[in-house]
Amino acid sequence: MNRFFYHLVVFLVVAIWGTTFVFTKLLLNAGLTAAQIFVLRFVVAYILLLGYSLTRWSFRWFSASWKDELLMMALGVAGGSLYFLTENSAMIYTTTTNTSLIVCLCPLFAALIISLFYRSERLHGIQIVGSILAALGVIVVVLNGHFVLHLSPLGDSLAFAACLCWALYSLLMIPANKRYNTLFITRKVFFYGLVSMIPYFLIWPDWPPASLVLRPDVLCNLLFLGSVASMACFLAWNWGMKKLGAVVVTNYVYFNPVTTVIFAWLILSERITLFFIIGTLLILLGMYLCNKRQKEAGTELKVNNSAKSKQTRWPGN
């Protein structure tokens, strides 16, 4: 039951992230740039998290060592500023389809990178089959029957860079989760995500007027992106990684285009196609196979640990 709840939380996070394209698009149309949107939503998230953290007796400003502080900085850059800048910039130079395809395939890259450093997180047998099926499902959903890709070296490279940033974020979360609680890590991610944007604005000094930011429609969208899509979702995502593991949680990125299409169908009345249904079924099957293997591995580990414990307690048996 606990594992089901963890999976449900992570799925809800992906579902919310799948809707953010609408709110981001509205803010872009209102006159904000991608960098401005990122900074404003992270400012909202950081202020809320800092305010809550200050009420806790275990509050701390810094990590236990300078190496851990550098780890937090790397998380803020990889999962914050660099990821959002490369992803949003990619859509300027290439199609949304190309960007979605490349970024949503990051679980494959994440699993590969993580397996190089952590043997326990490696995919085996049916998990590999499940990952391939899920990736194929993403391709079917995103392409939606239009199997034509317009290659753009610069744009596609930026999208691939965003994909690698999220994979690196997943890798770095493993040691961070072992040493610190989710609240501290997430607050640090927002802080260093904002700090690392300072050079960007020194080169391109461009800040929106207060009259635009305080417009009711703009402010509501920013508050949603900051408090829900950033603060709440990052907390839940990082917590899910601690409970289920980086590879399992990152695999849920495969559901991102599915939730986006469903949201567009509900809100924008866009049509659900046969390709979407086929792709969704492939993703569901792939995720089931990945999770099934994970459960079996967990059960085997518990049995082995139990057997070792008995042998230790009763060596005469």
PDB file of C-alpha atoms in Angstrom:
ATOM      1  CA  MET A   1       0.000   0.000   0.000  1.00  0.00           C
ATOM      2  CA  ASN A   2       2.830   2.396   0.835  1.00  0.00           C
ATOM      3  CA  ARG A   3       4.552   1.778  -2.493  1.00  0.00           C
ATOM      4  CA  PHE A   4       1.268   2.394  -4.317  1.00  0.00           C
ATOM      5  CA  PHE A   5       0.926   5.737  -2.528  1.00  0.00           C
ATOM      6  CA  TYR A   6       4.490   6.720  -3.482  1.00  0.00           C
ATOM      7  CA  HIS A   7       3.819   5.859  -7.118  1.00  0.00           C
ATOM      8  CA  LEU A   8       0.540   7.775  -7.042  1.00  0.00           C
ATOM      9  CA  VAL A   9       2.256  10.905  -5.694  1.00  0.00           C
ATOM     10  CA  VAL A  10       4.950  10.782  -8.390  1.00  0.00           C
ATOM     11  CA  PHE A  11       2.317  10.250 -11.099  1.00  0.00           C
ATOM     12  CA  LEU A  12       0.356  13.279  -9.859  1.00  0.00           C
ATOM     13  CA  VAL A  13       3.535  15.354 -10.043  1.00  0.00           C
ATOM     14  CA  VAL A  14       4.049  14.370 -13.678  1.00  0.00           C
ATOM     15  CA  ALA A  15       0.365  15.093 -14.376  1.00  0.00           C
ATOM     16  CA  ILE A  16       0.756  18.618 -12.975  1.00  0.00           C
ATOM     17  CA  TRP A  17       3.990  19.183 -14.883  1.00  0.00           C
ATOM     18  CA  GLY A  18       2.165  18.105 -18.022  1.00  0.00           C
ATOM     19  CA  THR A  19      -0.231  21.049 -17.632  1.00  0.00           C
ATOM     20  CA  THR A  20       2.383  23.739 -17.074  1.00  0.00           C
ATOM     21  CA  PHE A  21       2.898  24.312 -20.805  1.00  0.00           C
ATOM     22  CA  VAL A  22      -0.469  26.114 -20.905  1.00  0.00           C
ATOM     23  CA  PHE A  23       0.380  28.474 -18.053  1.00  0.00           C
ATOM     24  CA  THR A  24       3.881  29.091 -19.402  1.00  0.00           C
ATOM     25  CA  LYS A  25       2.466  29.812 -22.857  1.00  0.00           C
ATOM     26  CA  LEU A  26       0.012  32.330 -21.366  1.00  0.00           C
ATOM     27  CA  LEU A  27       2.857  34.089 -19.568  1.00  0.00           C
ATOM     28  CA  LEU A  28       4.958  34.171 -22.747  1.00  0.00           C
ATOM     29  CA  ASN A  29       2.028  35.665 -24.626  1.00  0.00           C
ATOM     30  CA  ALA A  30       1.645  38.260 -21.857  1.00  0.00           C
ATOM     31  CA  GLY A  31       5.179  39.502 -22.517  1.00  0.00           C
ATOM     32  CA  LEU A  32       7.425  37.599 -20.101  1.00  0.00           C
ATOM     33  CA  THR A  33      10.530  35.783 -21.316  1.00  0.00           C
ATOM     34  CA  ALA A  34      11.405  32.178 -20.483  1.00  0.00           C
ATOM     35  CA  ALA A  35      14.219  33.300 -18.129  1.00  0.00           C
ATOM     36  CA  GLN A  36      11.914  35.748 -16.339  1.00  0.00           C
ATOM     37  CA  ILE A  37       9.255  33.075 -15.849  1.00  0.00           C
ATOM     38  CA  PHE A  38      11.802  30.641 -14.434  1.00  0.00           C
ATOM     39  CA  VAL A  39      13.212  33.185 -11.953  1.00  0.00           C
ATOM     40  CA  LEU A  40       9.803  34.434 -10.802  1.00  0.00           C
ATOM     41  CA  ARG A  41       8.401  30.930 -10.217  1.00  0.00           C
ATOM     42  CA  PHE A  42      11.550  29.878  -8.332  1.00  0.00           C
ATOM     43  CA  VAL A  43      11.428  33.057  -6.226  1.00  0.00           C
ATOM     44  CA  VAL A  44       7.867  32.219  -5.179  1.00  0.00           C
ATOM     45  CA  ALA A  45       8.850  28.615  -4.406  1.00  0.00           C
ATOM     46  CA  TYR A  46      11.956  29.584  -2.438  1.00  0.00           C
ATOM     47  CA  ILE A  47      10.194  32.219  -0.315  1.00  0.00           C
ATOM     48  CA  LEU A  48       7.436  29.758   0.606  1.00  0.00           C
ATOM     49  CA  LEU A  49       9.881  26.976   1.435  1.00  0.00           C
ATOM     50  CA  LEU A  50      12.165  29.274   3.403  1.00  0.00           C
ATOM     51  CA  GLY A  51       9.243  30.614   5.405  1.00  0.00           C
ATOM     52  CA  TYR A  52       8.119  27.092   6.286  1.00  0.00           C
ATOM     53  CA  SER A  53      11.669  25.921   7.045  1.00  0.00           C
ATOM     54  CA  LEU A  54      12.233  28.771   9.518  1.00  0.00           C
ATOM     55  CA  THR A  55       9.364  27.433  11.656  1.00  0.00           C
ATOM     56  CA  ARG A  56      11.079  24.067  12.133  1.00  0.00           C
ATOM     57  CA  TRP A  57      13.469  23.406  15.002  1.00  0.00           C
ATOM     58  CA  SER A  58      15.849  21.484  12.732  1.00  0.00           C
ATOM     59  CA  PHE A  59      16.374  24.463  10.385  1.00  0.00           C
ATOM     60  CA  ARG A  60      19.871  24.876   8.941  1.00  0.00           C
ATOM     61  CA  TRP A  61      21.312  27.307   6.403  1.00  0.00           C
ATOM     62  CA  PHE A  62      24.229  25.263   5.091  1.00  0.00           C
ATOM     63  CA  SER A  63      25.182  21.661   4.440  1.00  0.00           C
ATOM     64  CA  ALA A  64      27.448  19.720   6.790  1.00  0.00           C
ATOM     65  CA  SER A  65      30.509  20.206   4.558  1.00  0.00           C
ATOM     66  CA  TRP A  66      31.640  22.357   1.652  1.00  0.00           C
ATOM     67  CA  LYS A  67      31.554  19.275  -0.603  1.00  0.00           C
ATOM     68  CA  ASP A  68      27.892  18.739   0.230  1.00  0.00           C
ATOM     69  CA  GLU A  69      27.240  22.429  -0.407  1.00  0.00           C
ATOM     70  CA  LEU A  70      28.808  22.036  -3.849  1.00  0.00           C
ATOM     71  CA  LEU A  71      26.519  19.043  -4.368  1.00  0.00           C
ATOM     72  CA  MET A  72      23.503  21.243  -3.596  1.00  0.00           C
ATOM     73  CA  MET A  73      24.814  23.863  -5.994  1.00  0.00           C
ATOM     74  CA  ALA A  74      25.151  21.256  -8.737  1.00  0.00           C
ATOM     75  CA  LEU A  75      21.560  20.128  -8.094  1.00  0.00           C
ATOM     76  CA  GLY A  76      20.322  23.723  -8.391  1.00  0.00           C
ATOM     77  CA  VAL A  77      22.119  24.215 -11.701  1.00  0.00           C
ATOM     78  CA  ALA A  78      21.330  20.802 -13.229  1.00  0.00           C
ATOM     79  CA  GLY A  79      17.673  20.629 -12.159  1.00  0.00           C
ATOM     80  CA  GLY A  80      17.025  24.363 -12.129  1.00  0.00           C
ATOM     81  CA  SER A  81      18.625  27.113 -14.187  1.00  0.00           C
ATOM     82  CA  LEU A  82      20.508  25.089 -16.808  1.00  0.00           C
ATOM     83  CA  TYR A  83      17.674  22.617 -17.369  1.00  0.00           C
ATOM     84  CA  PHE A  84      14.987  25.266 -17.853  1.00  0.00           C
ATOM     85  CA  LEU A  85      17.184  27.532 -19.987  1.00  0.00           C
ATOM     86  CA  THR A  86      18.248  24.754 -22.353  1.00  0.00           C
ATOM     87  CA  GLU A  87      14.734  23.318 -22.650  1.00  0.00           C
ATOM     88  CA  ASN A  88      13.031  26.676 -23.273  1.00  0.00           C
ATOM     89  CA  SER A  89      15.792  27.844 -25.617  1.00  0.00           C
ATOM     90  CA  ALA A  90      15.545  24.611 -27.601  1.00  0.00           C
ATOM     91  CA  MET A  91      11.994  25.461 -28.645  1.00  0.00           C
ATOM     92  CA  ILE A  92      13.260  28.679 -30.237  1.00  0.00           C
ATOM     93  CA  TYR A  93      15.526  26.813 -32.652  1.00  0.00           C
ATOM     94  CA  THR A  94      13.662  23.538 -33.182  1.00  0.00           C
ATOM     95  CA  THR A  95      10.106  22.233 -33.158  1.00  0.00           C
ATOM     96  CA  THR A  96       8.118  21.503 -30.028  1.00  0.00           C
ATOM     97  CA  THR A  97       7.834  17.893 -31.232  1.00  0.00           C
ATOM     98  CA  ASN A  98      11.599  17.466 -31.367  1.00  0.00           C
ATOM     99  CA  THR A  99      12.021  19.049 -27.939  1.00  0.00           C
ATOM    100  CA  SER A 100       9.297  16.898 -26.374  1.00  0.00           C
ATOM    101  CA  LEU A 101      10.702  13.716 -27.875  1.00  0.00           C
ATOM    102  CA  ILE A 102      14.258  14.314 -26.747  1.00  0.00           C
ATOM    103  CA  VAL A 103      13.453  15.629 -23.249  1.00  0.00           C
ATOM    104  CA  CYS A 104      10.833  12.967 -22.494  1.00  0.00           C
ATOM    105  CA  LEU A 105      13.333  10.229 -23.333  1.00  0.00           C
ATOM    106  CA  CYS A 106      15.587  11.336 -20.474  1.00  0.00           C
ATOM    107  CA  PRO A 107      14.748   8.216 -18.359  1.00  0.00           C
ATOM    108  CA  LEU A 108      16.825   6.150 -20.783  1.00  0.00           C
ATOM    109  CA  PHE A 109      19.810   8.460 -20.377  1.00  0.00           C
ATOM    110  CA  ALA A 110      19.250   8.717 -16.628  1.00  0.00           C
ATOM    111  CA  ALA A 111      19.183   4.924 -16.243  1.00  0.00           C
ATOM    112  CA  LEU A 112      22.390   4.624 -18.287  1.00  0.00           C
ATOM    113  CA  ILE A 113      24.255   7.321 -16.346  1.00  0.00           C
ATOM    114  CA  ILE A 114      23.060   6.108 -12.935  1.00  0.00           C
ATOM    115  CA  SER A 115      23.960   2.492 -13.730  1.00  0.00           C
ATOM    116  CA  LEU A 116      27.556   3.578 -14.359  1.00  0.00           C
ATOM    117  CA  PHE A 117      27.848   4.771 -10.745  1.00  0.00           C
ATOM    118  CA  TYR A 118      25.348   2.614  -8.811  1.00  0.00           C
ATOM    119  CA  ARG A 119      25.180  -1.098  -9.482  1.00  0.00           C
ATOM    120  CA  SER A 120      22.020  -1.476  -7.388  1.00  0.00           C
ATOM    121  CA  GLU A 121      20.153   0.927  -9.709  1.00  0.00           C
ATOM    122  CA  ARG A 122      20.953  -0.917 -12.935  1.00  0.00           C
ATOM    123  CA  LEU A 123      18.163  -2.109 -15.209  1.00  0.00           C
ATOM    124  CA  HIS A 124      18.021  -5.868 -15.783  1.00  0.00           C
ATOM    125  CA  GLY A 125      16.116  -8.147 -18.137  1.00  0.00           C
ATOM    126  CA  ILE A 126      12.443  -7.268 -18.199  1.00  0.00           C
ATOM    127  CA  GLN A 127      13.160  -3.744 -16.923  1.00  0.00           C
ATOM    128  CA  ILE A 128      15.130  -3.005 -20.091  1.00  0.00           C
ATOM    129  CA  VAL A 129      12.237  -4.320 -22.205  1.00  0.00           C
ATOM    130  CA  GLY A 130       9.820  -2.175 -20.192  1.00  0.00           C
ATOM    131  CA  SER A 131      11.943   0.956 -20.673  1.00  0.00           C
ATOM    132  CA  ILE A 132      12.144   0.379 -24.428  1.00  0.00           C
ATOM    133  CA  LEU A 133       8.365  -0.120 -24.663  1.00  0.00           C
ATOM    134  CA  ALA A 134       7.727   3.044 -22.637  1.00  0.00           C
ATOM    135  CA  ALA A 135      10.151   5.041 -24.803  1.00  0.00           C
ATOM    136  CA  LEU A 136       8.435   3.704 -27.932  1.00  0.00           C
ATOM    137  CA  GLY A 137       5.098   4.749 -26.463  1.00  0.00           C
ATOM    138  CA  VAL A 138       6.392   8.299 -25.942  1.00  0.00           C
ATOM    139  CA  ILE A 139       7.485   8.462 -29.584  1.00  0.00           C
ATOM    140  CA  VAL A 140       4.045   7.297 -30.778  1.00  0.00           C
ATOM    141  CA  VAL A 141       2.207   9.800 -28.531  1.00  0.00           C
ATOM    142  CA  VAL A 142       4.376  12.790 -29.428  1.00  0.00           C
ATOM    143  CA  LEU A 143       4.554  12.139 -33.173  1.00  0.00           C
ATOM    144  CA  ASN A 144       0.820  11.335 -33.248  1.00  0.00           C
ATOM    145  CA  GLY A 145       0.965   9.699 -36.664  1.00  0.00           C
ATOM    146  CA  HIS A 146       3.066  12.422 -38.294  1.00  0.00           C
ATOM    147  CA  PHE A 147       6.377  10.657 -38.720  1.00  0.00           C
ATOM    148  CA  VAL A 148       8.310  13.656 -39.973  1.00  0.00           C
ATOM    149  CA  LEU A 149      11.091  15.241 -37.928  1.00  0.00           C
ATOM    150  CA  HIS A 150      12.725  18.514 -38.902  1.00  0.00           C
ATOM    151  CA  LEU A 151      16.313  18.285 -37.723  1.00  0.00           C
ATOM    152  CA  SER A 152      17.890  21.385 -36.211  1.00  0.00           C
ATOM    153  CA  PRO A 153      21.433  20.820 -34.884  1.00  0.00           C
ATOM    154  CA  LEU A 154      21.398  23.767 -32.449  1.00  0.00           C
ATOM    155  CA  GLY A 155      17.842  23.292 -31.158  1.00  0.00           C
ATOM    156  CA  ASP A 156      18.095  19.517 -30.902  1.00  0.00           C
ATOM    157  CA  SER A 157      21.450  19.836 -29.116  1.00  0.00           C
ATOM    158  CA  LEU A 158      19.900  22.197 -26.565  1.00  0.00           C
ATOM    159  CA  ALA A 159      17.029  19.747 -26.003  1.00  0.00           C
ATOM    160  CA  PHE A 160      19.542  16.937 -25.558  1.00  0.00           C
ATOM    161  CA  ALA A 161      21.453  19.125 -23.081  1.00  0.00           C
ATOM    162  CA  ALA A 162      18.227  19.597 -21.090  1.00  0.00           C
ATOM    163  CA  CYS A 163      17.752  15.830 -21.142  1.00  0.00           C
ATOM    164  CA  LEU A 164      21.256  15.277 -19.768  1.00  0.00           C
ATOM    165  CA  CYS A 165      20.703  17.966 -17.114  1.00  0.00           C
ATOM    166  CA  TRP A 166      17.689  16.107 -15.732  1.00  0.00           C
ATOM    167  CA  ALA A 167      19.574  12.810 -15.877  1.00  0.00           C
ATOM    168  CA  LEU A 168      22.438  14.415 -13.932  1.00  0.00           C
ATOM    169  CA  TYR A 169      19.937  15.823 -11.430  1.00  0.00           C
ATOM    170  CA  SER A 170      18.572  12.307 -10.878  1.00  0.00           C
ATOM    171  CA  LEU A 171      22.086  10.955 -10.361  1.00  0.00           C
ATOM    172  CA  LEU A 172      23.062  13.651  -7.854  1.00  0.00           C
ATOM    173  CA  MET A 173      19.847  13.175  -5.882  1.00  0.00           C
ATOM    174  CA  ILE A 174      20.995   9.699  -4.796  1.00  0.00           C
ATOM    175  CA  PRO A 175      23.844  10.835  -2.489  1.00  0.00           C
ATOM    176  CA  ALA A 176      21.907  13.954  -1.456  1.00  0.00           C
ATOM    177  CA  ASN A 177      18.913  11.897  -0.294  1.00  0.00           C
ATOM    178  CA  LYS A 178      21.181   9.698   1.802  1.00  0.00           C
ATOM    179  CA  ARG A 179      22.511  12.655   3.812  1.00  0.00           C
ATOM    180  CA  TYR A 180      19.750  15.268   3.989  1.00  0.00           C
ATOM    181  CA  ASN A 181      15.988  15.515   4.230  1.00  0.00           C
ATOM    182  CA  THR A 182      13.800  16.390   1.255  1.00  0.00           C
ATOM    183  CA  LEU A 183      12.859  19.854   2.524  1.00  0.00           C
ATOM    184  CA  PHE A 184      16.486  20.970   2.877  1.00  0.00           C
ATOM    185  CA  ILE A 185      17.498  19.597  -0.532  1.00  0.00           C
ATOM    186  CA  THR A 186      14.553  21.181  -2.345  1.00  0.00           C
ATOM    187  CA  ARG A 187      15.139  24.569  -0.714  1.00  0.00           C
ATOM    188  CA  LYS A 188      18.772  24.433  -1.799  1.00  0.00           C
ATOM    189  CA  VAL A 189      17.780  23.520  -5.360  1.00  0.00           C
ATOM    190  CA  PHE A 190      15.637  26.650  -5.610  1.00  0.00           C
ATOM    191  CA  PHE A 191      18.298  28.841  -3.979  1.00  0.00           C
ATOM    192  CA  TYR A 192      21.155  27.783  -6.251  1.00  0.00           C
ATOM    193  CA  GLY A 193      18.857  27.717  -9.252  1.00  0.00           C
ATOM    194  CA  LEU A 194      18.247  31.427  -8.638  1.00  0.00           C
ATOM    195  CA  VAL A 195      21.867  32.294  -7.771  1.00  0.00           C
ATOM    196  CA  SER A 196      23.144  30.622 -10.942  1.00  0.00           C
ATOM    197  CA  MET A 197      20.861  32.870 -13.016  1.00  0.00           C
ATOM    198  CA  ILE A 198      22.726  36.011 -11.917  1.00  0.00           C
ATOM    199  CA  PRO A 199      25.376  35.751 -14.707  1.00  0.00           C
ATOM    200  CA  TYR A 200      22.576  35.385 -17.265  1.00  0.00           C
ATOM    201  CA  PHE A 201      20.908  38.629 -16.214  1.00  0.00           C
ATOM    202  CA  LEU A 202      24.266  40.422 -16.006  1.00  0.00           C
ATOM    203  CA  ILE A 203      24.790  39.615 -19.685  1.00  0.00           C
ATOM    204  CA  TRP A 204      21.165  40.181 -20.716  1.00  0.00           C
ATOM    205  CA  PRO A 205      19.732  42.667 -18.184  1.00  0.00           C
ATOM    206  CA  ASP A 206      16.022  42.406 -18.809  1.00  0.00           C
ATOM    207  CA  TRP A 207      13.428  42.523 -16.041  1.00  0.00           C
ATOM    208  CA  PRO A 208       9.652  42.885 -16.488  1.00  0.00           C
ATOM    209  CA  PRO A 209       7.859  45.966 -15.105  1.00  0.00           C
ATOM    210  CA  ALA A 210       5.951  45.521 -11.838  1.00  0.00           C
ATOM    211  CA  SER A 211       2.715  46.502 -13.596  1.00  0.00           C
ATOM    212  CA  LEU A 212       3.019  43.399 -15.791  1.00  0.00           C
ATOM    213  CA  VAL A 213       3.967  40.998 -12.995  1.00  0.00           C
ATOM    214  CA  LEU A 214       1.124  42.245 -10.748  1.00  0.00           C
ATOM    215  CA  ARG A 215      -1.519  41.874 -13.431  1.00  0.00           C
ATOM    216  CA  PRO A 216      -4.147  39.483 -11.956  1.00  0.00           C
ATOM    217  CA  ASP A 217      -3.897  36.887 -14.746  1.00  0.00           C
ATOM    218  CA  VAL A 218      -0.071  36.968 -14.799  1.00  0.00           C
ATOM    219  CA  LEU A 219       0.208  36.878 -11.002  1.00  0.00           C
ATOM    220  CA  CYS A 220      -2.198  33.917 -10.700  1.00  0.00           C
ATOM    221  CA  ASN A 221      -0.254  31.920 -13.290  1.00  0.00           C
ATOM    222  CA  LEU A 222       3.060  32.703 -11.578  1.00  0.00           C
ATOM    223  CA  LEU A 223       1.675  31.726  -8.174  1.00  0.00           C
ATOM    224  CA  PHE A 224       0.493  28.399  -9.568  1.00  0.00           C
ATOM    225  CA  LEU A 225       3.831  27.691 -11.254  1.00  0.00           C
ATOM    226  CA  GLY A 226       5.752  28.749  -8.155  1.00  0.00           C
ATOM    227  CA  SER A 227       3.710  27.237  -5.337  1.00  0.00           C
ATOM    228  CA  VAL A 228       2.293  24.099  -6.989  1.00  0.00           C
ATOM    229  CA  ALA A 229       4.348  23.192 -10.070  1.00  0.00           C
ATOM    230  CA  SER A 230       7.655  24.176  -8.438  1.00  0.00           C
ATOM    231  CA  MET A 231       7.518  24.046  -4.635  1.00  0.00           C
ATOM    232  CA  ALA A 232       4.988  21.248  -4.060  1.00  0.00           C
ATOM    233  CA  CYS A 233       5.996  19.174  -7.092  1.00  0.00           C
ATOM    234  CA  PHE A 234       9.751  19.378  -6.501  1.00  0.00           C
ATOM    235  CA  LEU A 235       9.224  18.404  -2.860  1.00  0.00           C
ATOM    236  CA  ALA A 236       7.061  15.444  -3.859  1.00  0.00           C
ATOM    237  CA  TRP A 237       9.424  14.413  -6.672  1.00  0.00           C
ATOM    238  CA  ASN A 238      12.523  14.484  -4.470  1.00  0.00           C
ATOM    239  CA  TRP A 239      10.630  12.642  -1.723  1.00  0.00           C
ATOM    240  CA  GLY A 240       9.556  10.023  -4.265  1.00  0.00           C
ATOM    241  CA  MET A 241      13.190   9.519  -5.280  1.00  0.00           C
ATOM    242  CA  LYS A 242      14.093   8.875  -1.666  1.00  0.00           C
ATOM    243  CA  LYS A 243      11.324   6.259  -1.323  1.00  0.00           C
ATOM    244  CA  LEU A 244      11.368   4.521  -4.716  1.00  0.00           C
ATOM    245  CA  GLY A 245      14.812   5.195  -6.164  1.00  0.00           C
ATOM    246  CA  ALA A 246      16.037   7.564  -8.859  1.00  0.00           C
ATOM    247  CA  VAL A 247      15.549   5.249 -11.852  1.00  0.00           C
ATOM    248  CA  VAL A 248      11.980   4.225 -10.955  1.00  0.00           C
ATOM    249  CA  VAL A 249      10.845   7.801 -10.365  1.00  0.00           C
ATOM    250  CA  THR A 250      12.590   9.209 -13.448  1.00  0.00           C
ATOM    251  CA  ASN A 251      10.734   6.640 -15.571  1.00  0.00           C
ATOM    252  CA  TYR A 252       7.535   8.549 -14.806  1.00  0.00           C
ATOM    253  CA  VAL A 253       8.756  11.291 -17.154  1.00  0.00           C
ATOM    254  CA  TYR A 254       7.445   8.974 -19.887  1.00  0.00           C
ATOM    255  CA  PHE A 255       3.922   9.942 -18.767  1.00  0.00           C
ATOM    256  CA  ASN A 256       4.524  13.667 -19.324  1.00  0.00           C
ATOM    257  CA  PRO A 257       3.268  13.826 -22.937  1.00  0.00           C
ATOM    258  CA  VAL A 258       0.283  11.631 -21.994  1.00  0.00           C
ATOM    259  CA  THR A 259      -0.910  13.996 -19.280  1.00  0.00           C
ATOM    260  CA  THR A 260      -0.261  16.958 -21.579  1.00  0.00           C
ATOM    261  CA  VAL A 261      -2.518  15.518 -24.298  1.00  0.00           C
ATOM    262  CA  ILE A 262      -5.251  14.639 -21.784  1.00  0.00           C
ATOM    263  CA  PHE A 263      -5.144  18.154 -20.333  1.00  0.00           C
ATOM    264  CA  ALA A 264      -5.309  19.655 -23.827  1.00  0.00           C
ATOM    265  CA  TRP A 265      -8.330  17.430 -24.551  1.00  0.00           C
ATOM    266  CA  LEU A 266     -10.135  18.498 -21.361  1.00  0.00           C
ATOM    267  CA  ILE A 267      -9.324  22.210 -21.514  1.00  0.00           C
ATOM    268  CA  LEU A 268      -8.587  22.986 -25.160  1.00  0.00           C
ATOM    269  CA  SER A 269     -10.912  20.367 -26.731  1.00  0.00           C
ATOM    270  CA  GLU A 270      -8.085  18.814 -28.721  1.00  0.00           C
ATOM    271  CA  ARG A 271      -8.822  15.430 -30.288  1.00  0.00           C
ATOM    272  CA  ILE A 272      -7.684  12.111 -28.766  1.00  0.00           C
ATOM    273  CA  THR A 273      -6.297   9.946 -31.584  1.00  0.00           C
ATOM    274  CA  LEU A 274      -5.721   6.218 -32.002  1.00  0.00           C
ATOM    275  CA  PHE A 275      -1.963   6.854 -31.907  1.00  0.00           C
ATOM    276  CA  PHE A 276      -2.347   8.454 -28.476  1.00  0.00           C
ATOM    277  CA  ILE A 277      -4.236   5.399 -27.174  1.00  0.00           C
ATOM    278  CA  ILE A 278      -1.664   2.954 -28.603  1.00  0.00           C
ATOM    279  CA  GLY A 279       1.247   5.009 -27.258  1.00  0.00           C
ATOM    280  CA  THR A 280      -0.347   5.308 -23.810  1.00  0.00           C
ATOM    281  CA  LEU A 281      -0.894   1.538 -23.641  1.00  0.00           C
ATOM    282  CA  LEU A 282       2.775   0.966 -24.543  1.00  0.00           C
ATOM    283  CA  ILE A 283       3.864   3.375 -21.799  1.00  0.00           C
ATOM    284  CA  LEU A 284       1.595   1.700 -19.236  1.00  0.00           C
ATOM    285  CA  LEU A 285       2.868  -1.755 -20.189  1.00  0.00           C
ATOM    286  CA  GLY A 286       6.476  -0.587 -20.067  1.00  0.00           C
ATOM    287  CA  MET A 287       6.025   1.037 -16.662  1.00  0.00           C
ATOM    288  CA  TYR A 288       4.289  -2.103 -15.347  1.00  0.00           C
ATOM    289  CA  LEU A 289       7.208  -4.298 -16.436  1.00  0.00           C
ATOM    290  CA  CYS A 290       9.747  -1.911 -14.874  1.00  0.00           C
ATOM    291  CA  ASN A 291       7.849  -1.763 -11.591  1.00  0.00           C
ATOM    292  CA  LYS A 292       7.177  -5.528 -11.568  1.00  0.00           C
ATOM    293  CA  ARG A 293      10.891  -6.262 -11.771  1.00  0.00           C
ATOM    294  CA  GLN A 294      11.560  -3.677  -9.071  1.00  0.00           C
ATOM    295  CA  LYS A 295       9.062  -5.356  -6.718  1.00  0.00           C
ATOM    296  CA  GLU A 296      10.585  -8.782  -7.354  1.00  0.00           C
ATOM    297  CA  ALA A 297      14.062  -7.431  -6.638  1.00  0.00           C
ATOM    298  CA  GLY A 298      12.836  -5.858  -3.420  1.00  0.00           C
ATOM    299  CA  THR A 299      11.178  -9.090  -2.302  1.00  0.00           C
ATOM    300  CA  GLU A 300      14.310 -11.119  -3.051  1.00  0.00           C
ATOM    301  CA  LEU A 301      16.400  -8.626  -1.091  1.00  0.00           C
ATOM    302  CA  LYS A 302      14.081  -8.871   1.940  1.00  0.00           C
ATOM    303  CA  VAL A 303      14.136 -12.683   1.841  1.00  0.00           C
ATOM    304  CA  ASN A 304      17.932 -12.760   1.596  1.00  0.00           C
ATOM    305  CA  ASN A 305      18.310 -10.263   4.420  1.00  0.00           C
ATOM    306  CA  SER A 306      15.887 -12.258   6.555  1.00  0.00           C
ATOM    307  CA  ALA A 307      17.810 -15.471   5.910  1.00  0.00           C
ATOM    308  CA  LYS A 308      21.099 -13.790   6.785  1.00  0.00           C
ATOM    309  CA  SER A 309      19.575 -12.407   9.965  1.00  0.00           C
ATOM    310  CA  LYS A 310      18.400 -15.857  11.068  1.00  0.00           C
ATOM    311  CA  GLN A 311      21.804 -17.329  10.366  1.00  0.00           C
ATOM    312  CA  THR A 312      23.400 -14.632  12.484  1.00  0.00           C
ATOM    313  CA  ARG A 313      21.031 -15.165  15.415  1.00  0.00           C
ATOM    314  CA  TRP A 314      21.046 -18.965  15.379  1.00  0.00           C
ATOM    315  CA  PRO A 315      24.366 -20.072  13.930  1.00  0.00           C
ATOM    316  CA  GLY A 316      23.719 -23.632  15.030  1.00  0.00           C
ATOM    317  CA  ASN A 317      20.721 -24.093  12.678  1.00  0.00           C
TER     318      ASN A 317
END
